[in-house]
PDB file of C-alpha atoms in Angstrom:
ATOM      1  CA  UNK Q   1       0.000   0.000   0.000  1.00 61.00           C
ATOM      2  CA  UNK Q   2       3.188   2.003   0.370  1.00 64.00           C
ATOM      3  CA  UNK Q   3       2.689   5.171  -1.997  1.00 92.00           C
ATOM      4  CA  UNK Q   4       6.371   6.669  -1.272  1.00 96.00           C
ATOM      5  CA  UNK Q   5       8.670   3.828  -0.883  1.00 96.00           C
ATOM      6  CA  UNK Q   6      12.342   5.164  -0.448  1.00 96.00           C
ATOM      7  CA  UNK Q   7      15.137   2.474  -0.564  1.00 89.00           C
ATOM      8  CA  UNK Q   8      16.658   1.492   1.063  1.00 92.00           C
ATOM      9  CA  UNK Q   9      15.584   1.902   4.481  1.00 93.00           C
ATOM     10  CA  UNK Q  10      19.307   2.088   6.253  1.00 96.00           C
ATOM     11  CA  UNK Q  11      22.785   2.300   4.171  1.00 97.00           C
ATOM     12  CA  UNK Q  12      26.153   2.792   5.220  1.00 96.00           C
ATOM     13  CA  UNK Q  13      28.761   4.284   2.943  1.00 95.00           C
ATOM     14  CA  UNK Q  14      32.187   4.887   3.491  1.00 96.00           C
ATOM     15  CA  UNK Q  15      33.558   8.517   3.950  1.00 96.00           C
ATOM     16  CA  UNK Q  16      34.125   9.930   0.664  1.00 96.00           C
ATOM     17  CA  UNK Q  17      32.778   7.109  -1.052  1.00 97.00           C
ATOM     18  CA  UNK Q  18      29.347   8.290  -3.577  1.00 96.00           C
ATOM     19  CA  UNK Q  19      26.227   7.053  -2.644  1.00 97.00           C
ATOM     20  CA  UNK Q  20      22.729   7.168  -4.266  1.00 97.00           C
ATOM     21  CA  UNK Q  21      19.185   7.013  -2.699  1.00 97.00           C
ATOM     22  CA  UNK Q  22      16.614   5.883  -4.376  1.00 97.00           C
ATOM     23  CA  UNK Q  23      12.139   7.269  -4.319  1.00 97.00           C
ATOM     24  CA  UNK Q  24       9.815   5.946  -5.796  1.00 97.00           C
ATOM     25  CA  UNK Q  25       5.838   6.764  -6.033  1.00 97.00           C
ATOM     26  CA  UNK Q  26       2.693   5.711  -7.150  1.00 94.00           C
ATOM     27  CA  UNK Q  27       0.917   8.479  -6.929  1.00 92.00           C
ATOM     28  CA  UNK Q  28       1.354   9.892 -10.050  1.00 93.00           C
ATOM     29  CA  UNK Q  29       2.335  13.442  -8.292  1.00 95.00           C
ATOM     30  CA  UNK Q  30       4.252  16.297  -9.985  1.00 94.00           C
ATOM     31  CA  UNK Q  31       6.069  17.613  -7.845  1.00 95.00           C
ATOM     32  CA  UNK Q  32       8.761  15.469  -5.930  1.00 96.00           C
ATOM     33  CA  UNK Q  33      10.998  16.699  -2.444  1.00 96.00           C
ATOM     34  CA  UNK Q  34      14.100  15.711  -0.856  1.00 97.00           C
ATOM     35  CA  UNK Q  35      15.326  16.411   2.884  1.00 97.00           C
ATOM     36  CA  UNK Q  36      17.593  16.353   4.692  1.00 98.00           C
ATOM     37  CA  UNK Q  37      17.039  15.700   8.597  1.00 97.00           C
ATOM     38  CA  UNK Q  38      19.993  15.363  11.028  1.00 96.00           C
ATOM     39  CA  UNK Q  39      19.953  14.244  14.453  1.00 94.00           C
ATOM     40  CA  UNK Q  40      17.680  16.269  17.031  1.00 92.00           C
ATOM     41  CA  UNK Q  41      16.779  18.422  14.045  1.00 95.00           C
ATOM     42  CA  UNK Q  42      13.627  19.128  11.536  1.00 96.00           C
ATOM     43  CA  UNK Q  43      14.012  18.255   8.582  1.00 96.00           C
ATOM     44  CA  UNK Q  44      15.161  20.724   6.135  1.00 95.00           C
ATOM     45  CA  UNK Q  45      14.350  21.130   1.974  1.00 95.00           C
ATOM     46  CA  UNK Q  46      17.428  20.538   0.261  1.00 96.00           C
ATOM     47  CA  UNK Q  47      15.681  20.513  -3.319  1.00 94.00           C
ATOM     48  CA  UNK Q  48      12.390  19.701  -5.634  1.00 95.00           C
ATOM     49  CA  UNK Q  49      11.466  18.836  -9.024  1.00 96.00           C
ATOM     50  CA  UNK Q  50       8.388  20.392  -9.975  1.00 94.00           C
ATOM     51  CA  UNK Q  51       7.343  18.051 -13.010  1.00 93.00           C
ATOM     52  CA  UNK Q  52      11.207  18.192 -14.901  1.00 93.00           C
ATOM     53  CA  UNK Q  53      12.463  21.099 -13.392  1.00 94.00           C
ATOM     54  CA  UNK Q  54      14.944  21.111 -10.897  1.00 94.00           C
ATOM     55  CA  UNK Q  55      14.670  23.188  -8.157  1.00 93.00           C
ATOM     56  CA  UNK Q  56      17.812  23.504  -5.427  1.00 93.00           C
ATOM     57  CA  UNK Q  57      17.556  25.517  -2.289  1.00 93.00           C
ATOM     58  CA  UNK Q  58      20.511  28.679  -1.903  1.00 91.00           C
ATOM     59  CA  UNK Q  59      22.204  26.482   1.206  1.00 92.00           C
ATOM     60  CA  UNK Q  60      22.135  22.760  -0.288  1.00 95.00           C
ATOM     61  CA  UNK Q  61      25.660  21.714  -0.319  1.00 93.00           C
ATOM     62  CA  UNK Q  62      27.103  21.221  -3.507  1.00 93.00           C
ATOM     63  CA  UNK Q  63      28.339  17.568  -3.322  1.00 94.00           C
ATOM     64  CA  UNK Q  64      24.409  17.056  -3.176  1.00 97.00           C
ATOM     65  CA  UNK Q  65      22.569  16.242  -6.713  1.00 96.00           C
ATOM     66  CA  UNK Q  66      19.400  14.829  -8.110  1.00 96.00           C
ATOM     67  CA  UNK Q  67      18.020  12.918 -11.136  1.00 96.00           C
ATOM     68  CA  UNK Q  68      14.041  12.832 -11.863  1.00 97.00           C
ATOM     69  CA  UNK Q  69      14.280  10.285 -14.960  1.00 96.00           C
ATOM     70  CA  UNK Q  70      10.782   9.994 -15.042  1.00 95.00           C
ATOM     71  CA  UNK Q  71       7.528  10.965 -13.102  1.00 94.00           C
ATOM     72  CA  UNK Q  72       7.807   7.837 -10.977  1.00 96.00           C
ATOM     73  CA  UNK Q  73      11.617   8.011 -10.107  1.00 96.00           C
ATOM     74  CA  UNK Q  74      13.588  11.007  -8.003  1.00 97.00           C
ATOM     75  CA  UNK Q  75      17.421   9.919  -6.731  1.00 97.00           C
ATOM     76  CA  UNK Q  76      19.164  11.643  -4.534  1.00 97.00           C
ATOM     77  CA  UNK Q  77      23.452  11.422  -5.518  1.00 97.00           C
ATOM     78  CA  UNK Q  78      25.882  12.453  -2.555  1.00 97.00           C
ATOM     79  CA  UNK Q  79      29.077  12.557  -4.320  1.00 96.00           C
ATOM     80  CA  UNK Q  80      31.803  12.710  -1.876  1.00 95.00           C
ATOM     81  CA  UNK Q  81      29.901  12.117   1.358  1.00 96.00           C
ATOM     82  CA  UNK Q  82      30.972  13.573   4.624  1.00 95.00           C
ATOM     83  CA  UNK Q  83      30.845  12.949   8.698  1.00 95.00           C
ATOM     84  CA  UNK Q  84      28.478  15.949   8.585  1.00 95.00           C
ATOM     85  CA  UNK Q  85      26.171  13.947   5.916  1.00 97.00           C
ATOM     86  CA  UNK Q  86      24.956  11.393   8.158  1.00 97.00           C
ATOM     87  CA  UNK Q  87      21.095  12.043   8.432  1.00 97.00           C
ATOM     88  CA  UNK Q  88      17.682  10.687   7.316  1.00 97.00           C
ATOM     89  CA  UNK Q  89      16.743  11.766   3.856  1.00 98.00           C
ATOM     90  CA  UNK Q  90      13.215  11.766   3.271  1.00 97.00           C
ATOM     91  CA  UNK Q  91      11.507  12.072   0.292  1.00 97.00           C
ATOM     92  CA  UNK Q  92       7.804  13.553  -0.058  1.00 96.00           C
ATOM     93  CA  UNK Q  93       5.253  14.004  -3.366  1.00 96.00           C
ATOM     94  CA  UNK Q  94       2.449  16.253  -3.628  1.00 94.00           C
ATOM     95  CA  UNK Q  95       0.253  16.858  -6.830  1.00 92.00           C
ATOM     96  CA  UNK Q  96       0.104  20.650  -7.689  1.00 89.00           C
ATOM     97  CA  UNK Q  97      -3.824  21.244  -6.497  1.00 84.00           C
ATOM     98  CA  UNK Q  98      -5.404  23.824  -4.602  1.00 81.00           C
ATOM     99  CA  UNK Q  99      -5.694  22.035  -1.054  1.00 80.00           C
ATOM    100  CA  UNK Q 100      -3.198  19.229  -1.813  1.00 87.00           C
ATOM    101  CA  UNK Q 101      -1.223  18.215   1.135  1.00 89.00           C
ATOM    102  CA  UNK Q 102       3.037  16.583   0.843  1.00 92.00           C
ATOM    103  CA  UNK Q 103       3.105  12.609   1.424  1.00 94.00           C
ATOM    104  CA  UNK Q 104       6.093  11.374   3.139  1.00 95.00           C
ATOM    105  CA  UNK Q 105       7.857   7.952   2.350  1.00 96.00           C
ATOM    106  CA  UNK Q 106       9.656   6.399   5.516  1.00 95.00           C
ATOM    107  CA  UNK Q 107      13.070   7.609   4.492  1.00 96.00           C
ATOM    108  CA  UNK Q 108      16.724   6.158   4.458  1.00 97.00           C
ATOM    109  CA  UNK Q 109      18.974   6.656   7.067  1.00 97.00           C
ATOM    110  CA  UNK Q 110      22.196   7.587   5.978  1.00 97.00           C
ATOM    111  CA  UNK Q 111      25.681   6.607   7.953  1.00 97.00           C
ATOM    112  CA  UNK Q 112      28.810   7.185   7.215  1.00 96.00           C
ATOM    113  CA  UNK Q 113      31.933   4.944   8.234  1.00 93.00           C
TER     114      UNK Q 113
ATOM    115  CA  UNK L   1      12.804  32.947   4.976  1.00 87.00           C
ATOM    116  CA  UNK L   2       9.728  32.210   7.282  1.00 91.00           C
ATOM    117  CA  UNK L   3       9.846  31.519  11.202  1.00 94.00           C
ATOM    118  CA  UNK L   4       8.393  28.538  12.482  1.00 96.00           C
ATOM    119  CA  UNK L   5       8.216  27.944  16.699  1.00 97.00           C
ATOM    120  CA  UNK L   6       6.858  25.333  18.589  1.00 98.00           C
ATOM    121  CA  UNK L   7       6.029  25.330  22.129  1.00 97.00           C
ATOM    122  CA  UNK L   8       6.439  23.274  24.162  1.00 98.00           C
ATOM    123  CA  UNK L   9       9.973  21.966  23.154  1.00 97.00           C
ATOM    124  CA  UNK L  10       9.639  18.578  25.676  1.00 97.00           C
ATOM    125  CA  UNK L  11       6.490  17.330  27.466  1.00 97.00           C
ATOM    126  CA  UNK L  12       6.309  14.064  29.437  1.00 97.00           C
ATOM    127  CA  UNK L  13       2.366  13.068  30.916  1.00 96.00           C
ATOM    128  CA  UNK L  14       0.766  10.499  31.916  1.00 97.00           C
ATOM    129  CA  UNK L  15      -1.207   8.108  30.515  1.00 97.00           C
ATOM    130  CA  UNK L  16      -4.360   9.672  29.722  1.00 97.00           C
ATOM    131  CA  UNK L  17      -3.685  12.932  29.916  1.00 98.00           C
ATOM    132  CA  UNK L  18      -4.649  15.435  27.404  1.00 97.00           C
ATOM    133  CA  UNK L  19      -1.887  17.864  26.273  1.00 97.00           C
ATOM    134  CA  UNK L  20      -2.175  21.056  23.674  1.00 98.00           C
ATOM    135  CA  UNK L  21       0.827  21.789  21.278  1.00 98.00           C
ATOM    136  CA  UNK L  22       1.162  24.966  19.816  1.00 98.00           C
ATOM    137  CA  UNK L  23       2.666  26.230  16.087  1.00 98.00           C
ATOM    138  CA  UNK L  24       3.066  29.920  15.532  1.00 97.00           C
ATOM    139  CA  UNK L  25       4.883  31.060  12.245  1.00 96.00           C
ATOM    140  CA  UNK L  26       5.932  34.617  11.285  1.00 95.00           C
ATOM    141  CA  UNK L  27       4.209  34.898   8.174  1.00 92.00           C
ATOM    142  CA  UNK L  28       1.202  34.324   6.085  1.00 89.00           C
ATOM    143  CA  UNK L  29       0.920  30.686   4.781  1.00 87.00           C
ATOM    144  CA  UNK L  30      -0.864  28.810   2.306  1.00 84.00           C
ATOM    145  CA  UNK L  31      -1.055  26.214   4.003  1.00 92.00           C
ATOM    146  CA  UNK L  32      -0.012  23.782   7.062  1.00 95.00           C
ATOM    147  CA  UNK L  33       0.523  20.424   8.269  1.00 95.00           C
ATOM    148  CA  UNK L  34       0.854  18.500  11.345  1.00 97.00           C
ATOM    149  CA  UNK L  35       3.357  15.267  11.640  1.00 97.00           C
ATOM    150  CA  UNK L  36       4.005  12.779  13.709  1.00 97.00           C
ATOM    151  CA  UNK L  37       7.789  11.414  13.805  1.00 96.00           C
ATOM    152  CA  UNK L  38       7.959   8.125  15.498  1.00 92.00           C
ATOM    153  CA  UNK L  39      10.936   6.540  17.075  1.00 89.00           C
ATOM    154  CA  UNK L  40      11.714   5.035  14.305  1.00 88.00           C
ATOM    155  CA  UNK L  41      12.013   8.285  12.231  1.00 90.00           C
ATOM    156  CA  UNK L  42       8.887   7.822  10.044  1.00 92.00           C
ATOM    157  CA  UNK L  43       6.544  10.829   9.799  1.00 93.00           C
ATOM    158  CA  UNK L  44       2.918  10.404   9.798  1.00 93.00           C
ATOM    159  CA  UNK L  45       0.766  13.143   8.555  1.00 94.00           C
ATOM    160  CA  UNK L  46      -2.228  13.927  10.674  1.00 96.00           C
ATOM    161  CA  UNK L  47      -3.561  17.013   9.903  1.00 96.00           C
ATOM    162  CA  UNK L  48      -3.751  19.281   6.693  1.00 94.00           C
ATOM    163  CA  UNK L  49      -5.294  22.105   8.102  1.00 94.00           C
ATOM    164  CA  UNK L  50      -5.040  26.198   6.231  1.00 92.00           C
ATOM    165  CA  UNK L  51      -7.546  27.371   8.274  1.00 93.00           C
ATOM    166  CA  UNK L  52     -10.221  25.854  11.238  1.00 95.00           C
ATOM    167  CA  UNK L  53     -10.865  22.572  13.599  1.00 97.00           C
ATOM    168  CA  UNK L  54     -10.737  18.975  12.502  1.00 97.00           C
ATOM    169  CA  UNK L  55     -10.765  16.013  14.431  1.00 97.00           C
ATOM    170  CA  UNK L  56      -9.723  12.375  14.133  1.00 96.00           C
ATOM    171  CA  UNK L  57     -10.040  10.036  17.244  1.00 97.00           C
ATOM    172  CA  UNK L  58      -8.052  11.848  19.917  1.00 97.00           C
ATOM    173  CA  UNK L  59      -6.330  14.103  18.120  1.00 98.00           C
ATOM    174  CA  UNK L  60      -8.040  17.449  16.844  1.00 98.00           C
ATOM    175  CA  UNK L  61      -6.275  20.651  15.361  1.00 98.00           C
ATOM    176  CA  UNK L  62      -7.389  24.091  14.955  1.00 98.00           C
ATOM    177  CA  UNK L  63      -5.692  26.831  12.834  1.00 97.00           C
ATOM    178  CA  UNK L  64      -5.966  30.741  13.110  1.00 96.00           C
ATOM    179  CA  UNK L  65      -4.194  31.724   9.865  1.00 93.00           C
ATOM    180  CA  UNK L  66      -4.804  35.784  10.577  1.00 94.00           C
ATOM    181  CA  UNK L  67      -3.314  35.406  13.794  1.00 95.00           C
ATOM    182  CA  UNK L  68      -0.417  33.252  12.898  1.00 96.00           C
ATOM    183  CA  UNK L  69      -0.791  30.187  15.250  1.00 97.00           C
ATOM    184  CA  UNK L  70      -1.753  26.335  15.104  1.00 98.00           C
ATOM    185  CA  UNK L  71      -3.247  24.340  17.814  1.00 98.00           C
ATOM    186  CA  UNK L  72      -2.957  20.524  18.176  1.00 98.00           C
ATOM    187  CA  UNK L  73      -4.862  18.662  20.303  1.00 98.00           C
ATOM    188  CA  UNK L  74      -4.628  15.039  22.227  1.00 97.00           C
ATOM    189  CA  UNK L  75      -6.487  13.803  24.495  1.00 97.00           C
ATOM    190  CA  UNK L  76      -6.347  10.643  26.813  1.00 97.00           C
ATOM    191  CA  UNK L  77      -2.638  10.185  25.575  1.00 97.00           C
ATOM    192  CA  UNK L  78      -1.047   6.744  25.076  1.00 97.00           C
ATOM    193  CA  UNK L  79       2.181   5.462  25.279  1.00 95.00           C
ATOM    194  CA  UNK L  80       1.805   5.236  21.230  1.00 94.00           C
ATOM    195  CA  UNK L  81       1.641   8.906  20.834  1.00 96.00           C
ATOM    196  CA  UNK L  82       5.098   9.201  22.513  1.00 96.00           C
ATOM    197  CA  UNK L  83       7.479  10.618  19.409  1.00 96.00           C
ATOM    198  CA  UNK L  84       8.235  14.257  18.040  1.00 98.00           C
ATOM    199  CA  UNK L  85       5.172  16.254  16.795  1.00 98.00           C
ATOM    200  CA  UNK L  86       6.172  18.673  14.172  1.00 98.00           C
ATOM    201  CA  UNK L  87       4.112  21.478  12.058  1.00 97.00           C
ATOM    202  CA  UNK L  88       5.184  22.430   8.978  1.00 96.00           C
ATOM    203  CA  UNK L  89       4.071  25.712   6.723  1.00 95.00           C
ATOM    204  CA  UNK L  90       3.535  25.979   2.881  1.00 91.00           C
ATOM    205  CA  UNK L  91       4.721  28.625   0.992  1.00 85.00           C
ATOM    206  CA  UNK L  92       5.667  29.449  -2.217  1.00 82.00           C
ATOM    207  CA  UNK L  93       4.515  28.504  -5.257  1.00 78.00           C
ATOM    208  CA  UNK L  94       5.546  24.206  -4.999  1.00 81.00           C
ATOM    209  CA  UNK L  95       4.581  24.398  -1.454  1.00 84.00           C
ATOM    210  CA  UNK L  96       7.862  24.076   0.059  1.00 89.00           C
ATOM    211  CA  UNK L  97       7.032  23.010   3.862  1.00 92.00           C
ATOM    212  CA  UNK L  98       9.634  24.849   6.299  1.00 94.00           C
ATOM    213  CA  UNK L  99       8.894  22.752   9.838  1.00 96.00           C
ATOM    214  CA  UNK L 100       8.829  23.945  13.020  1.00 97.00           C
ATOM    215  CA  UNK L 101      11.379  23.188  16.046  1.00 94.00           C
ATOM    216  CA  UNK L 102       8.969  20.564  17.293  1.00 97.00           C
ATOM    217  CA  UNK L 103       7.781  19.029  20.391  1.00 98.00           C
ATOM    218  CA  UNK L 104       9.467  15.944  22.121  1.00 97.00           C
ATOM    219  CA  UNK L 105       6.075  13.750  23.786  1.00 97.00           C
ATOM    220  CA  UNK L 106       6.844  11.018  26.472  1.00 97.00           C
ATOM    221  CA  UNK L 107       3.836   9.036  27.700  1.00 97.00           C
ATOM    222  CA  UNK L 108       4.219   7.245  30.500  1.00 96.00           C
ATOM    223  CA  UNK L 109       2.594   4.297  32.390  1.00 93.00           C
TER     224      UNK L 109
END
């Protein structure tokens, strides 16, 4: 029943080393969101795709990047990661309506060795 | 950017006790929701409320948009609502959500 499913649920990478995260959706929503949410924190934007268009916030590092191949499909790409990357990433959808709330998938938490 | 503050920052209660948390941002909004984060990091949306009262079960939330403030609601708490409440603003045209500072929730037995 999962409409966000973000995969996988926990990875270790090793410092330095790239690392993707994967969303997916069945919702069929336009716009897509990833964030970034460190420990004792809220979670913070770090970019969105409305449709193809790629969105990044002023303050998201630049080691961070993301690919939308298709409606279904967002990944988030951390280059080089660092200590200071360790987090949960969450991913959210949301169709562009008048009244239309973000759905969250369960996110991946991110450590780094 | 916009402010977002939550009050209180940690509550601990009792086992059915009934608790208010409250949301006030620094700006108008078009819109804002209330989460849930479990302990095991997954956030649960409960409310998607721009303006008035709703209710589900225990939990109810009310919204004054012209005076900048959020409400949430639970009553006869159980140890399952323990976890970090957090509300969270739209703005902007794709409805970036900024969230709030939250609200650590222990129930106890």
């Amino acid at each position: 029943d999962a409409m966000v499913i973000q995969n996988p649920r926990y990875q270790v990478t090793q410092f330095g080393k790239p690392v993707t995260l994967s969303c997916s959706q069945t919702l069929n929503h336009n716009v897509m969101y990833w964030y970034q949410q460190k420990s004792s924190q809220a979670p913070k934007l770090l970019f969105h795709y409305y449709d193809k268009d790629f969105n990044n916030e002023a303050d998201t590092p630049d080691n961070f990047q993301s690919r939308r191949p298709n409606t279904s499909f967002c990944f988030l790409d951390i280059r080089s990661p660092g200590l200071g990357d360790a987090a949960m990433y969450l991913c959210a959808t949301r169709i562009d309506r008048r009244g239309q709330p973000q759905h969250f998938g369960d996110g991946t938490r991110l450590s780094i060795l | 950017g916009i402010q977002v503050e939550q009050s209180p920052p940690d509550l601990i209660l009792q086992e059915g006790a009934n608790s208010t948390l409250r949301c006030n941002f620094s700006d108008s909004v078009n819109n804002l929701q209330w989460f849930h984060q479990n302990p095991w990091g997954q956030l649960i949306n409960l409310f998607y409320i721009p303006s008035g009262t709703k209710q589900n079960g225990r939990l109810s939330a009310t919204t004054v948009a012209t005076e900048r403030y959020s409400l949430l609601y639970i009553s006869s708490s159980q140890t399952t609502d323990s976890g970090v409440y957090f509300c969270a603003v739209h703005t902007g045209t794709a409805s970036k959500l900024t969230f709030g500072t939250g609200t650590r929730l222990q129930v106890t037995l």
